[in-house]
mmCIF file of N, CA, C and O in Angstrom:
data_model
loop_
_atom_site.group_PDB
_atom_site.id
_atom_site.type_symbol
_atom_site.label_atom_id
_atom_site.label_comp_id
_atom_site.label_asym_id
_atom_site.label_seq_id
_atom_site.Cartn_x
_atom_site.Cartn_y
_atom_site.Cartn_z
ATOM 1 N N UNK A 1 102.065 -79.299 156.011
ATOM 2 C CA UNK A 1 103.174 -78.359 156.028
ATOM 3 C C UNK A 1 103.030 -77.156 155.268
ATOM 4 O O UNK A 1 102.325 -77.239 154.014
ATOM 5 N N UNK A 2 103.546 -76.123 155.390
ATOM 6 C CA UNK A 2 103.212 -74.905 154.657
ATOM 7 C C UNK A 2 104.083 -75.051 153.303
ATOM 8 O O UNK A 2 104.981 -75.283 153.069
ATOM 9 N N UNK A 3 103.262 -74.693 152.273
ATOM 10 C CA UNK A 3 103.761 -74.720 150.889
ATOM 11 C C UNK A 3 105.141 -73.732 150.519
ATOM 12 O O UNK A 3 105.811 -73.887 149.631
ATOM 13 N N UNK A 4 105.088 -72.642 151.617
ATOM 14 C CA UNK A 4 106.286 -71.801 151.267
ATOM 15 C C UNK A 4 107.419 -72.302 151.930
ATOM 16 O O UNK A 4 108.723 -71.748 151.907
ATOM 17 N N UNK A 5 107.529 -73.317 152.721
ATOM 18 C CA UNK A 5 108.736 -74.138 153.409
ATOM 19 C C UNK A 5 109.462 -74.561 152.412
ATOM 20 O O UNK A 5 109.004 -75.306 151.485
ATOM 21 N N UNK A 6 110.840 -74.438 152.845
ATOM 22 C CA UNK A 6 111.820 -74.865 151.889
ATOM 23 C C UNK A 6 111.998 -76.349 151.863
ATOM 24 O O UNK A 6 112.289 -77.384 151.382
ATOM 25 N N UNK A 7 111.210 -77.041 153.105
ATOM 26 C CA UNK A 7 110.914 -78.574 153.507
ATOM 27 C C UNK A 7 109.968 -79.112 152.798
ATOM 28 O O UNK A 7 109.839 -80.319 152.741
ATOM 29 N N UNK A 8 108.988 -78.451 152.353
ATOM 30 C CA UNK A 8 107.850 -78.841 151.871
ATOM 31 C C UNK A 8 108.098 -79.970 150.357
ATOM 32 O O UNK A 8 108.805 -79.238 149.489
ATOM 33 N N UNK A 9 107.404 -81.014 150.485
ATOM 34 C CA UNK A 9 107.627 -81.995 149.341
ATOM 35 C C UNK A 9 106.751 -81.589 148.062
ATOM 36 O O UNK A 9 105.613 -81.766 148.222
ATOM 37 N N UNK A 10 107.238 -80.890 147.403
ATOM 38 C CA UNK A 10 106.541 -80.583 146.267
ATOM 39 C C UNK A 10 106.008 -81.558 145.231
ATOM 40 O O UNK A 10 104.883 -81.784 144.921
ATOM 41 N N UNK A 11 106.901 -82.429 144.786
ATOM 42 C CA UNK A 11 106.917 -83.462 143.662
ATOM 43 C C UNK A 11 106.814 -84.823 144.685
ATOM 44 O O UNK A 11 107.982 -85.289 145.172
ATOM 45 N N UNK A 12 105.624 -85.240 144.865
ATOM 46 C CA UNK A 12 105.697 -86.686 145.615
ATOM 47 C C UNK A 12 106.127 -87.877 145.225
ATOM 48 O O UNK A 12 106.756 -88.880 145.509
ATOM 49 N N UNK A 13 106.038 -87.723 143.943
ATOM 50 C CA UNK A 13 106.589 -89.264 143.004
ATOM 51 C C UNK A 13 107.754 -89.145 143.031
ATOM 52 O O UNK A 13 108.435 -90.299 142.831
ATOM 53 N N UNK A 14 108.772 -87.811 143.118
ATOM 54 C CA UNK A 14 109.999 -87.882 142.791
ATOM 55 C C UNK A 14 110.835 -87.492 144.143
ATOM 56 O O UNK A 14 112.014 -87.345 144.158
ATOM 57 N N UNK A 15 109.989 -87.076 145.305
ATOM 58 C CA UNK A 15 110.465 -86.638 146.537
ATOM 59 C C UNK A 15 111.327 -85.617 146.431
ATOM 60 O O UNK A 15 112.500 -85.663 146.801
ATOM 61 N N UNK A 16 110.980 -84.445 145.778
ATOM 62 C CA UNK A 16 111.638 -83.296 145.648
ATOM 63 C C UNK A 16 111.032 -82.001 146.439
ATOM 64 O O UNK A 16 109.956 -82.072 146.311
ATOM 65 N N UNK A 17 111.704 -81.511 147.293
ATOM 66 C CA UNK A 17 111.384 -80.396 148.242
ATOM 67 C C UNK A 17 111.367 -78.952 147.355
ATOM 68 O O UNK A 17 111.798 -78.784 146.399
ATOM 69 N N UNK A 18 110.697 -77.990 148.006
ATOM 70 C CA UNK A 18 110.508 -76.901 147.599
ATOM 71 C C UNK A 18 112.140 -76.025 147.394
ATOM 72 O O UNK A 18 112.357 -75.571 146.445
ATOM 73 N N UNK A 19 112.811 -76.485 148.448
ATOM 74 C CA UNK A 19 114.049 -75.891 148.472
ATOM 75 C C UNK A 19 115.155 -76.294 147.418
ATOM 76 O O UNK A 19 115.700 -75.635 146.956
ATOM 77 N N UNK A 20 114.986 -77.299 146.940
ATOM 78 C CA UNK A 20 115.800 -78.076 146.012
ATOM 79 C C UNK A 20 115.144 -77.596 144.783
ATOM 80 O O UNK A 20 116.062 -77.318 143.724
ATOM 81 N N UNK A 21 113.961 -77.089 144.499
ATOM 82 C CA UNK A 21 113.696 -76.607 143.157
ATOM 83 C C UNK A 21 113.733 -75.214 143.247
ATOM 84 O O UNK A 21 114.303 -74.624 142.246
ATOM 85 N N UNK A 22 113.838 -74.355 144.191
ATOM 86 C CA UNK A 22 114.197 -73.128 144.066
ATOM 87 C C UNK A 22 115.634 -72.965 143.955
ATOM 88 O O UNK A 22 116.169 -72.263 143.089
ATOM 89 N N UNK A 23 116.632 -73.723 144.485
ATOM 90 C CA UNK A 23 117.905 -73.661 144.184
ATOM 91 C C UNK A 23 118.077 -74.254 142.789
ATOM 92 O O UNK A 23 119.145 -73.228 142.103
ATOM 93 N N UNK A 24 117.772 -75.079 142.311
ATOM 94 C CA UNK A 24 117.758 -75.367 141.074
ATOM 95 C C UNK A 24 117.424 -74.156 139.824
ATOM 96 O O UNK A 24 118.178 -73.970 139.109
ATOM 97 N N UNK A 25 116.252 -73.430 140.008
ATOM 98 C CA UNK A 25 115.788 -72.521 139.417
ATOM 99 C C UNK A 25 116.832 -71.460 139.209
ATOM 100 O O UNK A 25 117.305 -71.042 138.226
ATOM 101 N N UNK A 26 117.233 -71.124 140.724
ATOM 102 C CA UNK A 26 118.244 -69.976 140.768
ATOM 103 C C UNK A 26 119.693 -70.152 139.993
ATOM 104 O O UNK A 26 120.368 -69.566 139.323
ATOM 105 N N UNK A 27 120.040 -71.621 140.184
ATOM 106 C CA UNK A 27 121.440 -71.940 139.743
ATOM 107 C C UNK A 27 121.433 -72.012 138.233
ATOM 108 O O UNK A 27 122.329 -71.780 137.640
ATOM 109 N N UNK A 28 120.342 -72.619 137.639
ATOM 110 C CA UNK A 28 120.313 -72.669 136.061
ATOM 111 C C UNK A 28 119.530 -71.700 135.540
ATOM 112 O O UNK A 28 119.395 -71.763 134.051
ATOM 113 N N UNK A 29 118.982 -70.727 136.270
ATOM 114 C CA UNK A 29 118.255 -69.608 135.805
ATOM 115 C C UNK A 29 116.969 -70.206 134.989
ATOM 116 O O UNK A 29 116.893 -69.350 133.488
ATOM 117 N N UNK A 30 116.165 -70.897 135.251
ATOM 118 C CA UNK A 30 115.165 -71.406 134.586
ATOM 119 C C UNK A 30 113.859 -70.198 134.720
ATOM 120 O O UNK A 30 113.877 -69.679 135.706
ATOM 121 N N UNK A 31 113.253 -70.312 133.540
ATOM 122 C CA UNK A 31 112.215 -69.165 133.634
ATOM 123 C C UNK A 31 110.967 -69.741 133.146
ATOM 124 O O UNK A 31 109.869 -69.054 133.308
ATOM 125 N N UNK A 32 110.835 -71.296 132.730
ATOM 126 C CA UNK A 32 109.509 -71.678 132.298
ATOM 127 C C UNK A 32 109.327 -73.072 132.837
ATOM 128 O O UNK A 32 110.104 -73.778 133.222
ATOM 129 N N UNK A 33 108.176 -73.316 132.825
ATOM 130 C CA UNK A 33 107.812 -74.788 133.605
ATOM 131 C C UNK A 33 108.260 -75.890 132.761
ATOM 132 O O UNK A 33 108.567 -76.948 133.365
ATOM 133 N N UNK A 34 107.885 -75.760 131.631
ATOM 134 C CA UNK A 34 108.480 -76.862 130.745
ATOM 135 C C UNK A 34 110.133 -77.391 130.694
ATOM 136 O O UNK A 34 110.496 -78.457 130.962
ATOM 137 N N UNK A 35 110.783 -76.117 130.859
ATOM 138 C CA UNK A 35 112.372 -76.588 130.998
ATOM 139 C C UNK A 35 112.581 -77.041 132.586
ATOM 140 O O UNK A 35 113.485 -77.871 132.587
ATOM 141 N N UNK A 36 111.858 -76.457 133.263
ATOM 142 C CA UNK A 36 112.045 -76.924 134.860
ATOM 143 C C UNK A 36 111.720 -78.531 135.041
ATOM 144 O O UNK A 36 112.554 -79.203 135.438
ATOM 145 N N UNK A 37 110.711 -78.859 134.550
ATOM 146 C CA UNK A 37 110.149 -80.299 134.588
ATOM 147 C C UNK A 37 111.009 -81.185 133.938
ATOM 148 O O UNK A 37 111.431 -82.283 134.384
ATOM 149 N N UNK A 38 111.433 -80.702 132.656
ATOM 150 C CA UNK A 38 112.420 -81.662 131.838
ATOM 151 C C UNK A 38 113.898 -81.640 132.325
ATOM 152 O O UNK A 38 114.317 -82.783 132.483
ATOM 153 N N UNK A 39 114.336 -80.413 133.076
ATOM 154 C CA UNK A 39 115.911 -80.557 133.651
ATOM 155 C C UNK A 39 115.804 -81.142 134.819
ATOM 156 O O UNK A 39 116.702 -81.697 135.150
ATOM 157 N N UNK A 40 114.746 -81.091 135.707
ATOM 158 C CA UNK A 40 114.651 -81.748 136.947
ATOM 159 C C UNK A 40 114.294 -83.038 137.121
ATOM 160 O O UNK A 40 114.255 -83.741 138.150
ATOM 161 N N UNK A 41 113.521 -83.191 136.119
ATOM 162 C CA UNK A 41 112.686 -84.575 135.983
ATOM 163 C C UNK A 41 111.587 -84.680 137.264
ATOM 164 O O UNK A 41 111.693 -85.423 137.836
ATOM 165 N N UNK A 42 110.763 -83.561 137.190
ATOM 166 C CA UNK A 42 109.721 -83.406 137.967
ATOM 167 C C UNK A 42 108.390 -83.038 137.259
ATOM 168 O O UNK A 42 108.731 -82.455 136.000
ATOM 169 N N UNK A 43 107.161 -83.272 137.737
ATOM 170 C CA UNK A 43 106.012 -82.927 137.301
ATOM 171 C C UNK A 43 105.674 -83.951 136.062
ATOM 172 O O UNK A 43 104.875 -83.289 135.297
ATOM 173 N N UNK A 44 106.286 -84.777 135.711
ATOM 174 C CA UNK A 44 106.135 -85.607 134.497
ATOM 175 C C UNK A 44 105.773 -86.865 134.676
ATOM 176 O O UNK A 44 105.617 -87.670 133.730
ATOM 177 N N UNK A 45 105.249 -87.171 136.081
ATOM 178 C CA UNK A 45 104.947 -88.498 136.246
ATOM 179 C C UNK A 45 103.207 -88.555 136.476
ATOM 180 O O UNK A 45 102.559 -88.744 135.614
ATOM 181 N N UNK A 46 102.905 -87.986 137.358
ATOM 182 C CA UNK A 46 101.225 -87.818 137.800
ATOM 183 C C UNK A 46 100.936 -86.445 137.378
ATOM 184 O O UNK A 46 99.643 -86.100 137.186
ATOM 185 N N UNK A 47 101.894 -85.429 137.329
ATOM 186 C CA UNK A 47 101.381 -84.109 137.218
ATOM 187 C C UNK A 47 101.031 -83.231 138.163
ATOM 188 O O UNK A 47 100.498 -82.039 138.001
ATOM 189 N N UNK A 48 100.577 -83.817 139.242
ATOM 190 C CA UNK A 48 99.936 -83.347 140.608
ATOM 191 C C UNK A 48 100.764 -82.009 140.849
ATOM 192 O O UNK A 48 100.272 -80.959 141.655
ATOM 193 N N UNK A 49 101.802 -81.881 140.891
ATOM 194 C CA UNK A 49 103.037 -81.047 141.324
ATOM 195 C C UNK A 49 103.026 -79.652 140.561
ATOM 196 O O UNK A 49 103.734 -78.545 141.015
ATOM 197 N N UNK A 50 102.370 -79.715 139.284
ATOM 198 C CA UNK A 50 102.793 -78.636 138.223
ATOM 199 C C UNK A 50 102.361 -77.220 138.884
ATOM 200 O O UNK A 50 102.848 -76.312 138.481
ATOM 201 N N UNK A 51 101.061 -77.222 139.511
ATOM 202 C CA UNK A 51 100.810 -75.765 139.770
ATOM 203 C C UNK A 51 101.597 -75.377 140.910
ATOM 204 O O UNK A 51 102.187 -74.229 140.894
ATOM 205 N N UNK A 52 102.084 -76.185 141.748
ATOM 206 C CA UNK A 52 102.966 -75.861 142.903
ATOM 207 C C UNK A 52 104.417 -75.270 142.084
ATOM 208 O O UNK A 52 105.158 -74.356 142.575
ATOM 209 N N UNK A 53 105.026 -75.949 141.278
ATOM 210 C CA UNK A 53 106.105 -75.825 140.530
ATOM 211 C C UNK A 53 106.327 -74.300 139.623
ATOM 212 O O UNK A 53 106.924 -73.594 139.937
ATOM 213 N N UNK A 54 104.831 -74.135 139.081
ATOM 214 C CA UNK A 54 104.626 -72.941 138.491
ATOM 215 C C UNK A 54 104.629 -71.788 139.520
ATOM 216 O O UNK A 54 105.168 -70.764 139.240
ATOM 217 N N UNK A 55 104.168 -71.935 140.735
ATOM 218 C CA UNK A 55 103.832 -70.941 141.747
ATOM 219 C C UNK A 55 105.544 -70.690 142.039
ATOM 220 O O UNK A 55 105.896 -69.383 142.474
ATOM 221 N N UNK A 56 106.109 -71.653 142.369
ATOM 222 C CA UNK A 56 107.650 -71.551 142.961
ATOM 223 C C UNK A 56 108.362 -70.576 141.707
ATOM 224 O O UNK A 56 109.085 -69.889 142.115
ATOM 225 N N UNK A 57 108.301 -71.079 140.417
ATOM 226 C CA UNK A 57 108.813 -70.326 139.673
ATOM 227 C C UNK A 57 108.501 -68.813 139.430
ATOM 228 O O UNK A 57 109.368 -67.961 139.340
ATOM 229 N N UNK A 58 107.207 -68.533 139.632
ATOM 230 C CA UNK A 58 107.038 -67.149 139.830
ATOM 231 C C UNK A 58 107.405 -66.431 141.040
ATOM 232 O O UNK A 58 107.759 -65.410 141.132
ATOM 233 N N UNK A 59 107.488 -67.197 142.200
ATOM 234 C CA UNK A 59 108.028 -66.569 143.326
ATOM 235 C C UNK A 59 109.450 -66.425 143.007
ATOM 236 O O UNK A 59 109.862 -65.082 143.648
ATOM 237 N N UNK A 60 110.295 -67.157 142.540
ATOM 238 C CA UNK A 60 111.798 -66.907 142.158
ATOM 239 C C UNK A 60 111.682 -65.739 141.172
ATOM 240 O O UNK A 60 112.680 -64.894 141.399
ATOM 241 N N UNK A 61 111.013 -65.676 140.113
ATOM 242 C CA UNK A 61 111.164 -64.456 139.260
ATOM 243 C C UNK A 61 110.871 -63.028 139.993
ATOM 244 O O UNK A 61 111.291 -62.231 139.833
ATOM 245 N N UNK A 62 110.084 -63.183 140.894
ATOM 246 C CA UNK A 62 109.722 -61.990 141.784
ATOM 247 C C UNK A 62 110.746 -61.380 142.534
ATOM 248 O O UNK A 62 110.827 -60.285 142.634
ATOM 249 N N UNK A 63 111.395 -62.556 143.020
ATOM 250 C CA UNK A 63 112.713 -62.125 143.848
ATOM 251 C C UNK A 63 113.766 -61.572 143.107
ATOM 252 O O UNK A 63 114.522 -60.518 143.650
ATOM 253 N N UNK A 64 113.837 -61.751 141.758
ATOM 254 C CA UNK A 64 114.950 -61.501 140.998
ATOM 255 C C UNK A 64 114.775 -60.191 140.472
ATOM 256 O O UNK A 64 113.911 -59.345 140.502
#
């Protein structure tokens, strides 16, 4: 699946999709990876999704 799709499962450990992350970032005005990971409880188990989460943060910041 395309990483830009809202259905893309970013965090496999917690089963969180890109769409859920994007909505959370916008709703809570998240601007940094640490806050996103702590607030959403993602990226803190295996860490494999942190690069994708950082990319999503950048994409949302570029839209704003």
